[in-house]
Coordinates of C-alpha atoms in Angstrom, one line a residue:
X100 CA -21.0 10.6 25.8
X101 CA -20.0 7.7 23.5
X102 CA -18.7 8.3 19.8
X103 CA -16.7 6.6 17.3
X104 CA -13.1 6.3 17.7
X105 CA -11.2 4.7 14.9
X106 CA -14.5 2.8 14.0
X107 CA -15.1 1.6 17.6
X108 CA -17.5 2.8 20.5
X109 CA -15.4 5.1 22.7
X110 CA -16.7 6.8 26.0
X111 CA -15.3 10.3 26.1
X112 CA -15.8 13.3 28.4
X113 CA -14.6 15.7 25.8
X114 CA -17.0 17.9 23.9
X115 CA -14.7 19.1 21.2
X116 CA -11.8 17.8 19.2
X117 CA -9.1 19.6 21.3
X118 CA -10.3 18.1 24.6
X119 CA -10.6 14.6 22.8
X120 CA -6.9 14.9 21.4
X121 CA -5.8 15.9 24.9
X122 CA -7.6 13.0 26.7
X123 CA -6.2 10.3 24.0
X124 CA -2.6 11.8 24.3
X125 CA -2.7 11.6 28.1
X126 CA -4.2 7.8 28.0
X127 CA -1.7 6.8 25.5
X128 CA 1.1 8.6 27.3
X129 CA 1.7 10.6 24.0
X130 CA 3.6 13.9 24.5
X131 CA 2.2 16.9 23.4
X132 CA 5.3 17.7 21.4
X133 CA 4.4 14.7 19.3
X134 CA 1.1 16.1 18.2
X135 CA 2.0 16.7 14.8
X136 CA 3.0 12.8 14.2
X137 CA -0.7 12.3 14.1
X138 CA -3.6 13.0 11.7
X139 CA -7.0 13.7 12.9
X140 CA -10.2 13.0 10.7
X141 CA -13.6 14.5 12.3
X142 CA -16.6 13.2 10.4
X143 CA -14.9 12.2 7.3
X144 CA -12.5 15.5 7.0
X145 CA -9.3 15.9 7.9
X146 CA -9.1 19.0 10.2
X147 CA -6.8 20.6 13.0
X148 CA -10.0 22.9 14.1
X149 CA -11.6 22.5 17.6
X150 CA -14.8 21.1 16.2
X151 CA -17.5 20.2 18.5
X152 CA -18.3 16.4 19.3
X153 CA -21.7 14.8 19.8
X154 CA -22.8 11.2 20.2
X155 CA -23.0 10.9 16.3
X156 CA -19.5 12.1 15.8
X157 CA -16.8 9.7 13.9
X158 CA -13.2 10.6 14.8
X159 CA -9.8 9.0 13.6
X160 CA -6.5 9.6 14.6
X161 CA -3.7 8.0 12.8
X162 CA -0.1 7.9 13.1
X163 CA 1.6 9.3 10.2
X164 CA 3.7 6.6 8.2
X165 CA 1.9 3.8 9.8
X166 CA -0.6 1.5 8.3
X167 CA -3.4 1.0 10.6
X168 CA -5.1 -2.5 11.1
X169 CA -7.5 -3.8 8.3
X170 CA -10.7 -2.9 10.4
X171 CA -9.4 0.7 11.4
X172 CA -8.5 1.7 7.6
X173 CA -12.0 0.2 6.4
X174 CA -13.6 2.3 9.0
X175 CA -11.7 5.2 8.0
X176 CA -12.6 4.7 4.2
X177 CA -16.4 4.3 5.2
X178 CA -16.1 7.5 6.9
X179 CA -14.3 9.2 4.0
X180 CA -16.4 8.0 1.5
X181 CA -19.9 7.4 3.7
X182 CA -20.6 4.1 5.1
X183 CA -23.1 2.9 2.4
X184 CA -20.8 3.8 -0.2
X185 CA -17.9 1.9 1.1
X186 CA -19.9 -1.2 1.8
X187 CA -21.1 -1.2 -1.9
X188 CA -17.7 -0.8 -3.3
X189 CA -16.2 -3.3 -0.8
X190 CA -18.5 -6.2 -2.0
X191 CA -17.9 -5.2 -5.7
X192 CA -15.6 -6.8 -8.5
X193 CA -14.3 -5.0 -11.4
X194 CA -12.3 -6.1 -14.3
X195 CA -9.4 -4.0 -16.3
X196 CA -8.4 -5.3 -19.5
X197 CA -5.4 -3.8 -20.4
X198 CA -2.7 -2.4 -18.0
X199 CA -1.4 0.4 -20.2
X200 CA -1.8 4.0 -19.6
X201 CA -5.8 3.5 -19.2
X202 CA -6.0 0.2 -17.2
X203 CA -2.9 1.3 -14.8
X204 CA -4.7 4.5 -13.8
X205 CA -7.9 3.0 -13.7
X206 CA -6.8 0.0 -11.4
X207 CA -5.1 2.5 -9.1
X208 CA -8.0 4.9 -8.8
X209 CA -10.2 1.8 -8.2
X210 CA -8.0 0.5 -5.3
X211 CA -7.9 4.0 -3.5
X212 CA -11.6 4.2 -3.3
X213 CA -11.7 0.3 -2.1
X214 CA -13.3 -1.7 -4.8
X215 CA -13.0 -5.1 -3.0
X216 CA -12.0 -7.4 -6.0
X217 CA -9.9 -6.0 -8.8
X218 CA -9.3 -8.5 -11.8
X219 CA -6.2 -7.4 -13.9
X220 CA -5.7 -8.6 -17.3
X221 CA -2.5 -8.1 -19.5
X222 CA 0.1 -10.2 -21.4
X223 CA 2.9 -7.6 -21.9
X224 CA 5.8 -6.4 -19.5
X225 CA 6.7 -3.2 -18.6
X226 CA 9.2 -1.2 -20.8
X227 CA 10.7 2.0 -20.8
X228 CA 8.5 3.7 -23.2
X229 CA 5.5 3.1 -20.6
X230 CA 6.6 5.5 -18.2
X231 CA 5.6 8.6 -19.8
X232 CA 2.0 7.9 -18.9
X233 CA 1.5 4.7 -17.0
X234 CA 1.4 3.9 -13.5
X235 CA 4.8 2.0 -13.1
X236 CA 8.4 3.1 -12.0
X237 CA 11.9 2.0 -13.2
X238 CA 12.0 -0.5 -10.6
X239 CA 9.1 -2.5 -12.5
X240 CA 10.8 -2.3 -15.8
X241 CA 11.0 -6.1 -17.2
X242 CA 8.2 -7.3 -14.7
X243 CA 4.8 -8.6 -16.0
X244 CA 2.5 -5.8 -16.0
X245 CA -0.1 -8.0 -13.9
X246 CA 2.6 -8.5 -11.2
X247 CA 3.9 -4.8 -11.3
X248 CA 0.5 -3.3 -10.9
X249 CA -0.6 -6.2 -8.2
X250 CA 2.3 -5.2 -6.4
X251 CA 1.6 -1.4 -6.6
X252 CA -2.1 -1.8 -5.6
X253 CA -0.7 -3.6 -2.5
X254 CA 1.1 -0.5 -1.3
X255 CA -2.2 1.7 -1.8
X256 CA -4.6 -0.9 -0.4
X257 CA -3.1 -4.2 1.2
X258 CA -6.8 -5.3 2.0
X259 CA -8.4 -5.5 -1.2
X260 CA -8.3 -8.8 -3.2
X261 CA -6.4 -8.5 -6.4
X262 CA -6.6 -11.1 -9.0
X263 CA -4.5 -11.5 -12.4
X264 CA -4.6 -13.2 -15.6
X265 CA -1.1 -13.1 -17.6
X266 CA -2.9 -13.5 -21.1
X267 CA -4.2 -11.8 -24.2
X268 CA -7.9 -11.6 -24.6
X269 CA -9.3 -13.7 -27.4
X270 CA -12.5 -14.7 -28.6
X271 CA -12.0 -18.1 -27.1
X272 CA -11.2 -17.2 -23.5
X273 CA -13.3 -14.3 -23.4
X274 CA -16.3 -16.3 -21.8
X275 CA -13.8 -17.9 -19.1
X276 CA -11.9 -14.8 -18.2
X277 CA -14.9 -12.5 -17.4
X278 CA -17.6 -14.8 -16.4
X279 CA -17.2 -13.4 -12.7
X280 CA -16.8 -9.9 -13.7
X281 CA -20.2 -7.7 -13.3
X282 CA -18.1 -4.7 -14.9
X283 CA -15.2 -4.7 -17.4
X284 CA -13.2 -1.9 -18.2
X285 CA -11.6 -1.7 -21.8
X286 CA -8.1 -0.5 -21.7
X287 CA -6.6 -1.7 -24.8
X288 CA -4.4 0.5 -27.3
X289 CA -5.3 -1.4 -30.6
X290 CA -8.6 -1.0 -32.0
X291 CA -8.4 -4.7 -32.9
X292 CA -8.2 -5.7 -29.5
X293 CA -11.0 -3.3 -28.6
X294 CA -13.1 -4.9 -31.0
X295 CA -12.4 -8.5 -30.0
X296 CA -13.4 -7.8 -26.2
X297 CA -16.5 -5.6 -26.9
X298 CA -18.0 -8.0 -29.6
X299 CA -17.4 -11.0 -27.4
X300 CA -18.2 -9.8 -24.1
X301 CA -21.7 -8.2 -25.1
X302 CA -22.7 -11.3 -27.0
X303 CA -21.7 -13.7 -24.4
X304 CA -22.8 -11.7 -21.4
X305 CA -25.6 -9.2 -22.4
X306 CA -26.1 -8.6 -18.8
X307 CA -22.5 -7.4 -17.9
X308 CA -21.3 -3.9 -18.4
X309 CA -18.6 -2.6 -20.6
X310 CA -16.8 0.5 -19.9
X311 CA -14.6 1.4 -22.9
X312 CA -12.4 4.1 -24.1
X313 CA -11.7 5.6 -27.6
X314 CA -9.8 9.0 -28.5
X315 CA -7.4 10.4 -25.8
X316 CA -4.0 11.0 -27.8
X317 CA -2.3 14.2 -27.6
X318 CA -2.6 17.2 -25.3
X319 CA -5.1 19.8 -24.9
X320 CA -8.8 19.9 -25.7
X321 CA -9.5 18.2 -21.9
X322 CA -13.1 19.3 -21.9
X323 CA -13.8 17.1 -25.3
X324 CA -13.2 14.0 -23.3
X325 CA -16.7 12.9 -22.0
X326 CA -18.6 9.6 -21.0
X327 CA -21.3 8.4 -23.5
X328 CA -23.7 5.6 -22.9
X329 CA -23.9 3.8 -26.9
X330 CA -25.7 0.7 -25.9
X331 CA -27.8 -0.9 -23.0
X332 CA -24.7 -1.9 -21.2
X333 CA -22.0 -0.3 -23.0
X334 CA -20.2 3.0 -22.4
X335 CA -17.2 4.7 -24.1
X336 CA -15.2 7.3 -22.6
X337 CA -12.8 9.7 -24.5
X338 CA -13.5 12.4 -27.3
X339 CA -13.8 9.3 -30.0
X340 CA -11.8 11.2 -32.7
X341 CA -8.0 11.7 -31.1
X342 CA -6.1 8.4 -32.1
X343 CA -2.6 8.0 -31.7
X344 CA -0.7 8.7 -34.8
X345 CA 2.7 9.7 -36.0
X346 CA 3.0 13.4 -34.6
X347 CA 0.5 12.8 -32.0
X348 CA 1.4 10.3 -29.3
X349 CA -0.2 9.1 -26.0
X350 CA 0.6 11.6 -23.2
X351 CA -0.1 11.3 -19.5
X352 CA -2.3 14.1 -19.0
X353 CA -5.2 13.5 -21.6
X354 CA -4.7 9.5 -21.0
X355 CA -5.1 10.1 -17.3
X356 CA -8.2 12.2 -18.0
X357 CA -10.0 9.4 -19.7
X358 CA -9.2 6.9 -17.4
X359 CA -10.9 8.9 -14.4
X360 CA -13.5 9.2 -16.6
X361 CA -13.8 5.4 -16.6
X362 CA -13.4 5.0 -13.1
X363 CA -15.5 7.6 -12.2
X364 CA -18.3 5.8 -14.4
X365 CA -17.7 2.6 -12.7
X366 CA -18.2 4.3 -9.3
X367 CA -21.5 5.7 -10.5
X368 CA -22.6 2.2 -11.9
X369 CA -21.5 0.6 -8.6
X370 CA -23.4 3.2 -6.5
X371 CA -26.5 3.0 -8.7
X372 CA -26.4 6.5 -9.8
X373 CA -26.0 5.6 -13.6
X374 CA -28.2 3.5 -15.7

């Protein structure tokens, strides 16, 4: 029978995953003792169980530690996310303005799910105090955040398109910066910067969607962080109260929870499950 193996039609005599493994290992002269070097994914789920195969089965086997070719990686992600979802994400474009604790985490999550084009905007460099909550490493210290994050995203998914603008968002450049972005994630620390982006983006492009954040400082009260729609195309994630101040800084867990709300909302919007 024909199944999909690594995203391509494959004629197999096996009726179960164990039988298929044996068949593949024999064809490729792979010793059974090397079986643990491979990951098997059956119909979107990684498993070592001897599941039954049918004409509709989709199976992937991937060598641990090796990056598969682009078509195989995309087919694998489609199987993980379901094909229709992956196709929508692959064709989408999202901007992330501000690449600190919120923005760097948002960008990493969007890269992991396969958003086709990610537009990164920031003017700053990576410095030591960023390491407590942002997706950077010691090796990135002194690098432009746009450059460091683009490098990091290429290690997660080398086949997505990452566009960078190393600049500060202003009222003057807002129109040019975001003209091609359907969804913009606001991820600034300063209220003044948040206001500049929100006021100009929504007035210049009323059809674009702004996903902003407010209130994620400190620790505790995870469930107070939520996603709210406050305008036609305007959403805010956070508790809208806990601002950073002396004695209450920005810490990785709560900042990351808020970033996950923003990234998850983007997925809902791209997949048409939110209005």
